[in-house]
Short mmCIF file of C-alpha atoms and ligand atoms in Angstrom, two decimals:
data_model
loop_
_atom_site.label_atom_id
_atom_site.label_comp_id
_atom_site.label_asym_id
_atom_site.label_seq_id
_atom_site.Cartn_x
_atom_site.Cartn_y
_atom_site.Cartn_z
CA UNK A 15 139.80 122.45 -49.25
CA UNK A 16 139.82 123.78 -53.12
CA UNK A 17 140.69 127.15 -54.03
CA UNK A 18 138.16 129.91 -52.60
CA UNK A 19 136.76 130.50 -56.03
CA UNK A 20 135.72 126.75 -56.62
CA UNK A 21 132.91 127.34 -53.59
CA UNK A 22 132.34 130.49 -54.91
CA UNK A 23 131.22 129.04 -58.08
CA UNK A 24 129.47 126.48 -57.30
CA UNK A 25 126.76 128.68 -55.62
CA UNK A 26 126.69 130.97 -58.67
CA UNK A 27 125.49 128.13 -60.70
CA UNK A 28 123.18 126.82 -58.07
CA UNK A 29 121.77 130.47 -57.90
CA UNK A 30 121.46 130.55 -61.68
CA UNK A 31 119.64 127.39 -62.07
CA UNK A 32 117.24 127.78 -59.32
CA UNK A 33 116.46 131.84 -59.34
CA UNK A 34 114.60 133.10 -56.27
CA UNK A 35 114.50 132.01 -52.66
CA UNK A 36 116.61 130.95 -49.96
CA UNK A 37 118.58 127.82 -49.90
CA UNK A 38 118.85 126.43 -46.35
CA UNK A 39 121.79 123.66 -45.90
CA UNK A 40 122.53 122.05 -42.39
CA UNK A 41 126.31 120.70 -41.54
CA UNK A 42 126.29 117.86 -39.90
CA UNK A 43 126.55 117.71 -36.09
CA UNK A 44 128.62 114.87 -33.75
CA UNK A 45 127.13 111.76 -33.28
CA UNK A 46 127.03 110.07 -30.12
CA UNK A 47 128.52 106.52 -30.43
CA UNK A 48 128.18 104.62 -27.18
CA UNK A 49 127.69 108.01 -24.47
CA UNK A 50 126.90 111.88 -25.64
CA UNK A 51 131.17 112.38 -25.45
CA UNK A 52 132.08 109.54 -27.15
CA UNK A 53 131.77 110.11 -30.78
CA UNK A 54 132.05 108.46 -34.36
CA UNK A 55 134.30 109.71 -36.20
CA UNK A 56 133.34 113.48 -37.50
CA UNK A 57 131.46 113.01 -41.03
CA UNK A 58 130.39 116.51 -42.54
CA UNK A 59 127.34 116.59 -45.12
CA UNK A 60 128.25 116.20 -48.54
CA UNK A 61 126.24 119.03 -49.82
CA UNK A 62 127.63 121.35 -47.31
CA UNK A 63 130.90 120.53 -48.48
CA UNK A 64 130.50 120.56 -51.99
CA UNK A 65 129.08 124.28 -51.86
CA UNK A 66 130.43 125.58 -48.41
CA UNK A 67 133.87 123.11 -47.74
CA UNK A 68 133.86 123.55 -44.10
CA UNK A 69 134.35 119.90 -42.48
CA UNK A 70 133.70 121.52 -38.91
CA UNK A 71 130.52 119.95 -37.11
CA UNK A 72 127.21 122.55 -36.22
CA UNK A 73 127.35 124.55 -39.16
CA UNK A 74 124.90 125.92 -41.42
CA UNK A 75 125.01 127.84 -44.71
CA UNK A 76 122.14 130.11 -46.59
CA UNK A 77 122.38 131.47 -50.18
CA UNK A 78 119.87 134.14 -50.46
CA UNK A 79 119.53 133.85 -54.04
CA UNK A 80 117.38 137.56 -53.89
CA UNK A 81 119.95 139.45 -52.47
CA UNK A 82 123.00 137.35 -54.33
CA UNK A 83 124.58 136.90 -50.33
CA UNK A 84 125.99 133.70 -49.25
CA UNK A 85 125.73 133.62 -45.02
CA UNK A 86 127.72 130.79 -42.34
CA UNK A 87 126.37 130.38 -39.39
CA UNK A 88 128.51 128.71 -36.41
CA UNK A 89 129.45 129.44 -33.41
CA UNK A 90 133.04 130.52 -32.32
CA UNK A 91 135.38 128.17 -30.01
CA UNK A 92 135.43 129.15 -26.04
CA UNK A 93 138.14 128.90 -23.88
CA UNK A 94 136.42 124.88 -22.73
CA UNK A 95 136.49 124.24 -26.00
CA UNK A 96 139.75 125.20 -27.08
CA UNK A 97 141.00 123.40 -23.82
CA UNK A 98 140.23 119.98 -24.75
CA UNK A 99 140.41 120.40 -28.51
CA UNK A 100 142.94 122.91 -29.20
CA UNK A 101 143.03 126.31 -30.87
CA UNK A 102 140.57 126.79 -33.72
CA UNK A 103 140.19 129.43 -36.37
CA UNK A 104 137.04 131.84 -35.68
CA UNK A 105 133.58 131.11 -38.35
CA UNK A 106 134.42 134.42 -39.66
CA UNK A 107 137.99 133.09 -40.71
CA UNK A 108 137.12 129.78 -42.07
CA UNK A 109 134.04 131.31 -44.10
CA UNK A 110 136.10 133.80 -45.54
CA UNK A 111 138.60 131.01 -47.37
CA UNK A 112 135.44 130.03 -48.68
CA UNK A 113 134.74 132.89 -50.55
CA UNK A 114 131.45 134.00 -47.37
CA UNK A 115 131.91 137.23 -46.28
CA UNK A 116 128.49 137.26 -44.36
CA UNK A 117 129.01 135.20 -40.83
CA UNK A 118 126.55 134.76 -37.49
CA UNK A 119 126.45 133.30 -34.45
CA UNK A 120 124.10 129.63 -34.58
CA UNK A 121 121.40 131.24 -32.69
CA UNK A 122 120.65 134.25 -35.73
CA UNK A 123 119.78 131.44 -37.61
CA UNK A 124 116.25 131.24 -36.69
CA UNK A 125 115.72 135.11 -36.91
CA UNK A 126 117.31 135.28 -40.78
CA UNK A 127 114.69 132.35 -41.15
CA UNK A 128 111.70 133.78 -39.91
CA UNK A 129 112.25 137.09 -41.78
CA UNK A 130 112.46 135.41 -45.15
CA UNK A 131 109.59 133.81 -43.84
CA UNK A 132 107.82 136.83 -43.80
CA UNK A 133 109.00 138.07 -46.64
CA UNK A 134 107.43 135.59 -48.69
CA UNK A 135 110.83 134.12 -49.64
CA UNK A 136 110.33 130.69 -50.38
CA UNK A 137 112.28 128.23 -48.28
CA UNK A 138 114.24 125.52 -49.82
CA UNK A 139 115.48 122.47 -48.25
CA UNK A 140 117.86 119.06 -49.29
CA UNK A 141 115.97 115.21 -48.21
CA UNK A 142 117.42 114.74 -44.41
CA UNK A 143 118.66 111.44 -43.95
CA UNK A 144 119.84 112.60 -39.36
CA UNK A 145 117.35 112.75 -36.76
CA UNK A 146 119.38 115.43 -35.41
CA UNK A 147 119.18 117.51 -38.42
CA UNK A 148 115.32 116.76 -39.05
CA UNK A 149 114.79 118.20 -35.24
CA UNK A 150 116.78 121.30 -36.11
CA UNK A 151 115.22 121.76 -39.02
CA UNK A 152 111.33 121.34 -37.49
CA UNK A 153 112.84 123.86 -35.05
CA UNK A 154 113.90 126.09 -37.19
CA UNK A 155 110.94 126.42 -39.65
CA UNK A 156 108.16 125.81 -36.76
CA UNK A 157 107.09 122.68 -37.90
CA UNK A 158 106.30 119.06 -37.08
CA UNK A 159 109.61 116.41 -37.86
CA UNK A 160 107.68 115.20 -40.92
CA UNK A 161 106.51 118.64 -41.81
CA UNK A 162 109.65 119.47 -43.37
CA UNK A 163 109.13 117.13 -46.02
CA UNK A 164 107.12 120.31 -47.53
CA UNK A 165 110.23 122.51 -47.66
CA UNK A 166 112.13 119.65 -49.49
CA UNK A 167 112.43 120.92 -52.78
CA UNK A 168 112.51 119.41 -56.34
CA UNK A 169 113.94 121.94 -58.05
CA UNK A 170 116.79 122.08 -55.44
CA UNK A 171 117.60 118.61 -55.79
CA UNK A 172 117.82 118.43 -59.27
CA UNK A 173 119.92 121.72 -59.69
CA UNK A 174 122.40 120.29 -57.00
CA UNK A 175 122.53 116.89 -58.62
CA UNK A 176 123.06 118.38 -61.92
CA UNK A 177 126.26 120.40 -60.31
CA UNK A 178 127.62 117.64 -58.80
CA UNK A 179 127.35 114.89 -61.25
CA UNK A 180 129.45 116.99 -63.60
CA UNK A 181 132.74 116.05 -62.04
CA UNK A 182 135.98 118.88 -62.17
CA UNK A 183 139.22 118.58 -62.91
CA UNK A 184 139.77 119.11 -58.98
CA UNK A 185 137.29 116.43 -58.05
CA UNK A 186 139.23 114.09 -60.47
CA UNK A 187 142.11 114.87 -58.94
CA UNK A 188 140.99 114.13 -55.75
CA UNK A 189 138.84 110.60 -57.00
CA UNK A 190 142.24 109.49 -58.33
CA UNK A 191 144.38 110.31 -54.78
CA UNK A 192 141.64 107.99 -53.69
CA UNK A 193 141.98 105.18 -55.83
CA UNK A 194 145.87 105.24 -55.15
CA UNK A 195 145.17 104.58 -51.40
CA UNK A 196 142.71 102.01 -52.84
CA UNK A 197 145.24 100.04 -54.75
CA UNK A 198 147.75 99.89 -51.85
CA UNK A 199 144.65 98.85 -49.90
CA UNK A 200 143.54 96.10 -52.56
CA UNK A 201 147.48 94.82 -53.23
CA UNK A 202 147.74 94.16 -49.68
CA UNK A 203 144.32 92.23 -49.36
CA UNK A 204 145.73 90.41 -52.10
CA UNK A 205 148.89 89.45 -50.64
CA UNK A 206 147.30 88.28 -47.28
CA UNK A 207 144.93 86.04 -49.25
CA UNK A 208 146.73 83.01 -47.87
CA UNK A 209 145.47 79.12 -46.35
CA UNK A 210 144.66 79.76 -42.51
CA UNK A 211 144.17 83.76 -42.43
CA UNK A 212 141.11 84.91 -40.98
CA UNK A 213 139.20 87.54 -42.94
CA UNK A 214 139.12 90.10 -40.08
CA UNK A 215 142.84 90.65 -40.26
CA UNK A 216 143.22 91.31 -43.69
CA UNK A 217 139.82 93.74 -43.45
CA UNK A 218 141.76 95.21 -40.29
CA UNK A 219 145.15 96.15 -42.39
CA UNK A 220 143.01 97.35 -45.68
CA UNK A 221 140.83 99.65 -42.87
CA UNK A 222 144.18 100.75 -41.54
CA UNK A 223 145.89 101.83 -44.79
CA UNK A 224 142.49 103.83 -45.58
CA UNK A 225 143.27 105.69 -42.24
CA UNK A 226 146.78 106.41 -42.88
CA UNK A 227 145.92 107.60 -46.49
CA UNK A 228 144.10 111.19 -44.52
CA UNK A 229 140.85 109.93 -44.98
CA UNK A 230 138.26 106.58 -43.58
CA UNK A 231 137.10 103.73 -45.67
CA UNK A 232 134.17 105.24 -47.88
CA UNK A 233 132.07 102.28 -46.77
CA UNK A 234 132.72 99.61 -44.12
CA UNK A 235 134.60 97.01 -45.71
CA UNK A 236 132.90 94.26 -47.51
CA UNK A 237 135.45 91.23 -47.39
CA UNK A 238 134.35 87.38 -47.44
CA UNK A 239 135.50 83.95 -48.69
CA UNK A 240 131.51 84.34 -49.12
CA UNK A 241 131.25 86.38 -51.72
CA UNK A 242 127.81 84.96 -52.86
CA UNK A 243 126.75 87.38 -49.98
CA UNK A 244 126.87 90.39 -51.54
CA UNK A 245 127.31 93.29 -49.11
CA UNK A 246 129.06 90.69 -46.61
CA UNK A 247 130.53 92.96 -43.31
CA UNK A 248 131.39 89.64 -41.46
CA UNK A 249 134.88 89.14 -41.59
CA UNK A 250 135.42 86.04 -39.41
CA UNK A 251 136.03 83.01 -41.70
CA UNK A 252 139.02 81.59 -42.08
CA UNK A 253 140.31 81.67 -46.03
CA UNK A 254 140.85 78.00 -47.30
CA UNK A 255 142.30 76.57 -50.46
CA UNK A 256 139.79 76.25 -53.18
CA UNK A 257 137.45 79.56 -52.42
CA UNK A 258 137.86 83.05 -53.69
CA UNK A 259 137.58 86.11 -52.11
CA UNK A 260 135.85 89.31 -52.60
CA UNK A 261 137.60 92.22 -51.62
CA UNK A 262 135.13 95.68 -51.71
CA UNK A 263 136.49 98.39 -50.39
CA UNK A 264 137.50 101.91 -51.16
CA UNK A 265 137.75 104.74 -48.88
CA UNK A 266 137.97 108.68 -48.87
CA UNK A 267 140.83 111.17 -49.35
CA UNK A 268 141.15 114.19 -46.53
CA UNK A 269 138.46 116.43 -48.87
CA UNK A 270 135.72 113.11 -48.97
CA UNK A 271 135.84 111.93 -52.17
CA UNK A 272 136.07 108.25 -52.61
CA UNK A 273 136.60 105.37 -54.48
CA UNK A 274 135.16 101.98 -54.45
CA UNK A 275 137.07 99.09 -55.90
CA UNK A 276 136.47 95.09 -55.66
CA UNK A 277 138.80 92.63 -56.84
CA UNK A 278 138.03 88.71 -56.08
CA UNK A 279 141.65 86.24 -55.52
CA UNK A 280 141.82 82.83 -55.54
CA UNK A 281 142.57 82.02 -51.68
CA UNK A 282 146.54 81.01 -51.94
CA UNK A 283 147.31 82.81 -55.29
CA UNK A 284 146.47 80.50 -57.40
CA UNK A 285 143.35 80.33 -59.59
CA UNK A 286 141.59 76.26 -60.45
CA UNK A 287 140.50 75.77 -63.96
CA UNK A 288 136.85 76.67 -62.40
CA UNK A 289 137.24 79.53 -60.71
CA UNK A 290 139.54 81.09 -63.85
CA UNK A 291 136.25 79.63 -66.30
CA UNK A 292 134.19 82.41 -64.50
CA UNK A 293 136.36 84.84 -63.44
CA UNK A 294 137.25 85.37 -67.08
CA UNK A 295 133.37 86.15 -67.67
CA UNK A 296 133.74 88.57 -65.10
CA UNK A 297 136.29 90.15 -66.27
CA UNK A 298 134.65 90.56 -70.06
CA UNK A 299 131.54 91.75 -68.97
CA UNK A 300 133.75 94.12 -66.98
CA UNK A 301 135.87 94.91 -70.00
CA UNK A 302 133.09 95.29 -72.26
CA UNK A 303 131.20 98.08 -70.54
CA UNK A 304 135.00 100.56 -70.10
CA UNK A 305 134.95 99.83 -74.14
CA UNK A 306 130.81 101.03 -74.80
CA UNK A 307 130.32 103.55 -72.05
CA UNK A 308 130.48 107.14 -73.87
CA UNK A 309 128.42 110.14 -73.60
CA UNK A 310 124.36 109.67 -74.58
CA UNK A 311 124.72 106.10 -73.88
CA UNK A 312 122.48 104.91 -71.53
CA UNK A 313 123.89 103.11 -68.54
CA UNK A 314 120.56 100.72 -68.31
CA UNK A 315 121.86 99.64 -71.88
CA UNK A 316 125.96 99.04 -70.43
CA UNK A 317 123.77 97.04 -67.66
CA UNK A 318 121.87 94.59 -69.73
CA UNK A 319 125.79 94.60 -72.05
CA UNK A 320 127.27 93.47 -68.74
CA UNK A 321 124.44 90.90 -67.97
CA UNK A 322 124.47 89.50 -71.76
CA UNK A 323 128.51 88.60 -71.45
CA UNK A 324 127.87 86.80 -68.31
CA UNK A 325 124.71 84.91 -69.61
CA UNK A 326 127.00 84.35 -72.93
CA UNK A 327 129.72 83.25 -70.77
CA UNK A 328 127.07 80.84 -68.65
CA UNK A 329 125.90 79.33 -71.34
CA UNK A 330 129.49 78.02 -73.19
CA UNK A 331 130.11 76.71 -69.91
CA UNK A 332 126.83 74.80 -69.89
CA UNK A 333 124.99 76.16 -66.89
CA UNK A 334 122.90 78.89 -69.03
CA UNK A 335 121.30 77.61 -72.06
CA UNK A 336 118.52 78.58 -74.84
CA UNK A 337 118.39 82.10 -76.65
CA UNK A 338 120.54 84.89 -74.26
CA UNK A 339 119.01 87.95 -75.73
CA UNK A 340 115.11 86.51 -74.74
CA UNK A 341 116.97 85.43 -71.49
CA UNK A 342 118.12 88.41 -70.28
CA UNK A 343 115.13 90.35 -71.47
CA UNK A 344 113.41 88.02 -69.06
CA UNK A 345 115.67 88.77 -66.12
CA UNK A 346 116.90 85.19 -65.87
CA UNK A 347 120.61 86.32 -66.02
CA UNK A 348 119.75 87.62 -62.59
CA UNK A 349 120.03 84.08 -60.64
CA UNK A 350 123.92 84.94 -60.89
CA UNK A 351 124.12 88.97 -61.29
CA UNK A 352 121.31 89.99 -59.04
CA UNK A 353 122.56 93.83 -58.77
CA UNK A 354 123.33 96.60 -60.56
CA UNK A 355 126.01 97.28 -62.95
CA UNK A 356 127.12 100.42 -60.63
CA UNK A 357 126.32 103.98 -59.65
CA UNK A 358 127.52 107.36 -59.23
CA UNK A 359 130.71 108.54 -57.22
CA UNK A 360 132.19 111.71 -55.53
CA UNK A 361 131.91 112.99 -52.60
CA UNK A 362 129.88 109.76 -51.75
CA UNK A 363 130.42 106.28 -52.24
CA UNK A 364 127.13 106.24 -54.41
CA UNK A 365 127.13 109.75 -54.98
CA UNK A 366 124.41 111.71 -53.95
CA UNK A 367 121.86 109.24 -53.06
CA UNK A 368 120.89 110.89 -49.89
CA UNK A 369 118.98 113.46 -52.69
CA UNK A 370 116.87 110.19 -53.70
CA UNK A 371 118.15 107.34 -55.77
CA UNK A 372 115.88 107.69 -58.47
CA UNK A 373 116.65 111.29 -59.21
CA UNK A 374 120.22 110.51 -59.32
CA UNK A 375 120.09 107.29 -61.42
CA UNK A 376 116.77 107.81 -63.88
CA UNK A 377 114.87 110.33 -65.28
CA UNK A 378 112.32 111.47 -67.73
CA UNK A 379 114.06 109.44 -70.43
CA UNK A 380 114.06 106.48 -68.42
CA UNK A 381 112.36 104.62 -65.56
CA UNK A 382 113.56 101.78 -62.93
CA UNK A 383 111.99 98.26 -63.73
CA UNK A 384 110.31 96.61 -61.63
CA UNK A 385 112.61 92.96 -62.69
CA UNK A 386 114.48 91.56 -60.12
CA UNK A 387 117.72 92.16 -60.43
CA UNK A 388 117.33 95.19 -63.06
CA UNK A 389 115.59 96.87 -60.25
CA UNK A 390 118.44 97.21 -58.38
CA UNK A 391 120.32 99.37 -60.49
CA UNK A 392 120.96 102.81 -59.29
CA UNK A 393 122.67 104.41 -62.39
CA UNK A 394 120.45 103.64 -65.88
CA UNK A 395 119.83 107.01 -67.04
CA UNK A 396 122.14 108.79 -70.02
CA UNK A 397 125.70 109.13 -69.70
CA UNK A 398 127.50 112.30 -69.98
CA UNK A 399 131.26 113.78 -69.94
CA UNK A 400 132.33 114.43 -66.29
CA UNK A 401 130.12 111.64 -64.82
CA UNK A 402 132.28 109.11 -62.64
CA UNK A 403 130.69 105.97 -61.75
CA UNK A 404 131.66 102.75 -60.88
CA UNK A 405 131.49 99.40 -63.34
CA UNK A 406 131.06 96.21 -61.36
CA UNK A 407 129.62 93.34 -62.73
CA UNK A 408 129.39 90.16 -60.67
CA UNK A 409 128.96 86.06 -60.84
CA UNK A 410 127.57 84.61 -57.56
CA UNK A 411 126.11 81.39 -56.93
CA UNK A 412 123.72 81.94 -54.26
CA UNK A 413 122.37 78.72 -52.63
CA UNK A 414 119.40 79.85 -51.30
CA UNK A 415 118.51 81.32 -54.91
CA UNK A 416 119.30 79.10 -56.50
CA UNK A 417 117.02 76.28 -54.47
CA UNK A 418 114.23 78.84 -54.84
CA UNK A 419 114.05 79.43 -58.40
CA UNK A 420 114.36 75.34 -59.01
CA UNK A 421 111.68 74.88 -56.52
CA UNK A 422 109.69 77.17 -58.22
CA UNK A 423 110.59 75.81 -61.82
CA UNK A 424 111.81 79.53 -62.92
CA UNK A 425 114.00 79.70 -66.43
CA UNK A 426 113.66 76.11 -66.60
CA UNK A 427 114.57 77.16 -70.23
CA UNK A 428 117.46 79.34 -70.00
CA UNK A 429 119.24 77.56 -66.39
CA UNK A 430 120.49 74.48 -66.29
CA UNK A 431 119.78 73.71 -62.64
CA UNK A 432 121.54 69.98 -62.75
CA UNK A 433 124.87 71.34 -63.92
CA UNK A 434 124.18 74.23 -61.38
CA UNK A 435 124.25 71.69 -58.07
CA UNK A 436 127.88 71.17 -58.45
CA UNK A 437 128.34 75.04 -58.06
CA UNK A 438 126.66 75.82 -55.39
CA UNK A 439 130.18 75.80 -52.72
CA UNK A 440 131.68 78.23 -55.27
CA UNK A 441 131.32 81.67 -53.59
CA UNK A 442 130.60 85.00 -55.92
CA UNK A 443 133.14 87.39 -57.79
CA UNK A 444 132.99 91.15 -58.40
CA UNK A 445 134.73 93.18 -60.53
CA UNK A 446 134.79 96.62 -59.97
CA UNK A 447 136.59 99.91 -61.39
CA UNK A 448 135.77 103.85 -60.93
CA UNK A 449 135.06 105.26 -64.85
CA UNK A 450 135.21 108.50 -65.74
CA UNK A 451 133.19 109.80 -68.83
CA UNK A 452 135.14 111.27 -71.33
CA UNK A 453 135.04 113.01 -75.06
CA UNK A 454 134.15 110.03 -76.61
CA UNK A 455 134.51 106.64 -74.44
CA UNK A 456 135.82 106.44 -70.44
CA UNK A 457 138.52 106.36 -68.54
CA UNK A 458 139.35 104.10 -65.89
CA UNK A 459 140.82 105.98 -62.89
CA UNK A 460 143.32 105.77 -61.08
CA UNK A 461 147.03 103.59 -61.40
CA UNK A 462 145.78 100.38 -62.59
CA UNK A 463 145.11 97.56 -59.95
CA UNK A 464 145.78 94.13 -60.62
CA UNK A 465 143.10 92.68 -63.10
CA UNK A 466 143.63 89.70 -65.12
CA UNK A 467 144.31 86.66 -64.08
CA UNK A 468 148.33 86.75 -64.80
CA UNK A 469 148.36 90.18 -63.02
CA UNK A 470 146.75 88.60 -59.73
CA UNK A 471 148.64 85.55 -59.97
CA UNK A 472 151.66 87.94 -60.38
CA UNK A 473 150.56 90.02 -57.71
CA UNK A 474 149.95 86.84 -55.57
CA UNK A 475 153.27 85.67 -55.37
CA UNK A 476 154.61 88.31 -53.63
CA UNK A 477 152.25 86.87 -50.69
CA UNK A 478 152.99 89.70 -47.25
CA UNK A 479 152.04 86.91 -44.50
N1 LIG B 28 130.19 99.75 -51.95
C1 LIG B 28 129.32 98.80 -52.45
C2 LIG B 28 129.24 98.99 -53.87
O1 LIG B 28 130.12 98.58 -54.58
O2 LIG B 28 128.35 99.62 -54.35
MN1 LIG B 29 132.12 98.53 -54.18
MN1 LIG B 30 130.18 100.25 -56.00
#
């Protein structure tokens, strides 16, 4: 965990910006994967970490904001406990290296609870996103499961995603320790993207290095020869000569916080004429956004950047046509980029989003639109220094999309939907890098990954099979 101080902090602030009331934050408890002993693997709330650190399960923290005390509750290891899973330092320990002098067993919980309650201290609770947590919680504050919705609070949520979109030099530390297990994991994909592989051993390996980095994947792998599909956890086709594939995958250091990379190979090392014509639109749209993102710009603005290259792109190569700008204002870019540009990251993969996407990604300044495709983006709001977020823009030739919007005549003047047919077995490619918003421009973290299309080739060669 960071120095004692960091925690320590970060609840100052969070006191500061919200000023009376108790804060109420639940850990995360085991979860049962096949029988109640037989668990996934241990995966502590993000908010409890960023302000408490403790990656133990059944915790819970309170800042009294009225009294300036910060409290743990857990309860201590018995002697069946530390049988089967070994010695383990009391609450009052581990609370203390996080700067919390004030510790109790699980079960005071409920009485510090109920005598805020009638104190008149107001009660302030994070969205739940765990049944077991939303039962605790309607425990706890005598209430029905949905009834807690009315101690979810607004100002909470926006002080703690104010905190934690601001990114430290720690956190950057810790985003870039990531990305370094995320280019050995993305070299290695690359290598093993040979004739005759099946996808589910090369996922497999990339999985495995995330493990031996300290940490999991940050999301389950998204791997495919069909990368038209675009959040594609199947991993059983076999790669073949003349497809690409997507590799999406990032994963978390020992602390949580992530990264999230794609790269997209031609299976075999080698890229066709074809597949290099719109991987290089890819890439500028890709290229163009690290150049333009800077504090005050807004990332709905690097979106529609990203989706004008690729429409540009389209349309030299025939199969977009007419005036881009009216295009894209119309959303018809969207038949080949139907996501978003990219989102936050920390201590999650899309940072924070349990707290509500839209708070996150938009506010007052800015709203999500209701366009396909430009609704899907979670980030659109202002940039500012300290923000990470991720940049991947995307070409996919969907067939089922495709059919549908010729069908239903759609763009007829911006898609050229007879040039399009011959398309249609190509597969998708993503591009995507973790930014971090600096001074004056970004930063792309990390050691660089293999990029261009010399650098993959390069990369290629060197095939691990
Ligand atoms: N992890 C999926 C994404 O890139 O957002
Ligand atoms: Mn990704
Ligand atoms: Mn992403």
């Amino acid at each position: 965990m960071f120095k004692e101080e960091v925690y320590k902090n970060r609840r100052q602030k969070l006191k500061e910006k919200i000023g009376t009331g108790i804060l109420l934050f639940l850990g995360n408890t085991e979860a049962a994967f096949n029988y109640p002993s037989n668990t996934y693997s241990f995966r502590q709330d993000s908010d409890f970490l960023y302000f408490f650190g403790l990656d133990q399960p059944d915790l819970a923290g309170i800042i009294d904001i009225d009294t300036g005390e910060d409290y743990i509750f857990g309860n201590d290891f018995e002697l069946d406990d530390i049988i089967w899973m070994g010695p383990q330092a009391s609450v009052k320990d581990r609370a203390a290296r996080v700067g919390v002098k004030n510790t109790g067993a699980l079960k005071n919980l409920e009485e510090v609870i109920s005598i805020a309650a009638k104190k008149g201290q107001k009660i302030h609770i994070l969205p739940q996103y765990r049944n077991a947590n939303i039962i605790k919680l309607a425990d706890l504050l005598s209430v029905s499961h949905d009834g807690i919705k009315t101690f979810v609070s607004l100002e909470f949520i926006k002080a703690v995603i104010s905190l934690r979109s601001i990114k430290d030099e720690y956190e950057i530390v810790e985003i870039e320790k990531a990305i370094e297990t995320a280019h050995l994991m993305h070299t290695t994909s690359m290598k093993m993207a040979m004739p005759g592989t099946i996808e589910q051993k090369i996922a497999g390996t990339i999985e495995g290095i995330a493990l031996s980095g300290g940490g999991s994947v940050s999301f389950p792998v998204i791997l495919s020869t069909h990368g038209e599909t675009l959040h594609n956890h199947h991993h059983n086709n076999i790669l073949e000569t003349g497809r690409m594939m997507v590799t999406d995958a990032g994963c978390e250091t020992a602390l949580h916080y992530a990264s999230d990379i794609t790269r997209t190979v031609p299976v075999g090392g080698k890229f066709n004429q074809r597949q290099k014509e719109i991987y290089e639109i890819v890439l500028k749209a890709n290229l163009e956004v690290i150049n333009n993102s800077k504090p005050d710009v807004f990332y709905k603005d690097m979106h529609l950047l990203a989706a004008k290259t690729i429409a540009s792109g389209l349309k030299e190569l025939g199969l977009m046509k007419g005036n881009i700008d009216e295009a894209v204002n119309l959303g018809a870019h969207a038949l080949f980029m139907p996501h978003g540009l990219g989102h936050m990251m920390g201590l999650d993969v899309h940072d924070m989003e349990g707290l509500g996407e839209n708070y996150v990604g938009y506010d007052e300044e800015v709203q999500r639109s209701e366009q396909f495709g430009l609704a899907f983006l979670r980030l659109a709001k202002r940039l500012k220094k300290g923000y990470v977020l991720t940049d991947e823009p995307g070409i996919y030739f969907i067939p089922a999309l495709i059919d549908l919007w010729k069908k239903e005549n759609k763009f007829t003047d911006f898609i050229n939907y007879s040039k399009l047919e011959s398309y249609k077995d190509f597969g998708g490619i993503r591009i995507e890098d973790d930014l971090l918003i600096t001074d004056n421009g970004c930063k792309v973290l990390g050691k660089p990954i293999p990029k261009t299309v010399a650098e993959i080739e390069e990369t290629m060669k060197k095939n691990s099979n």
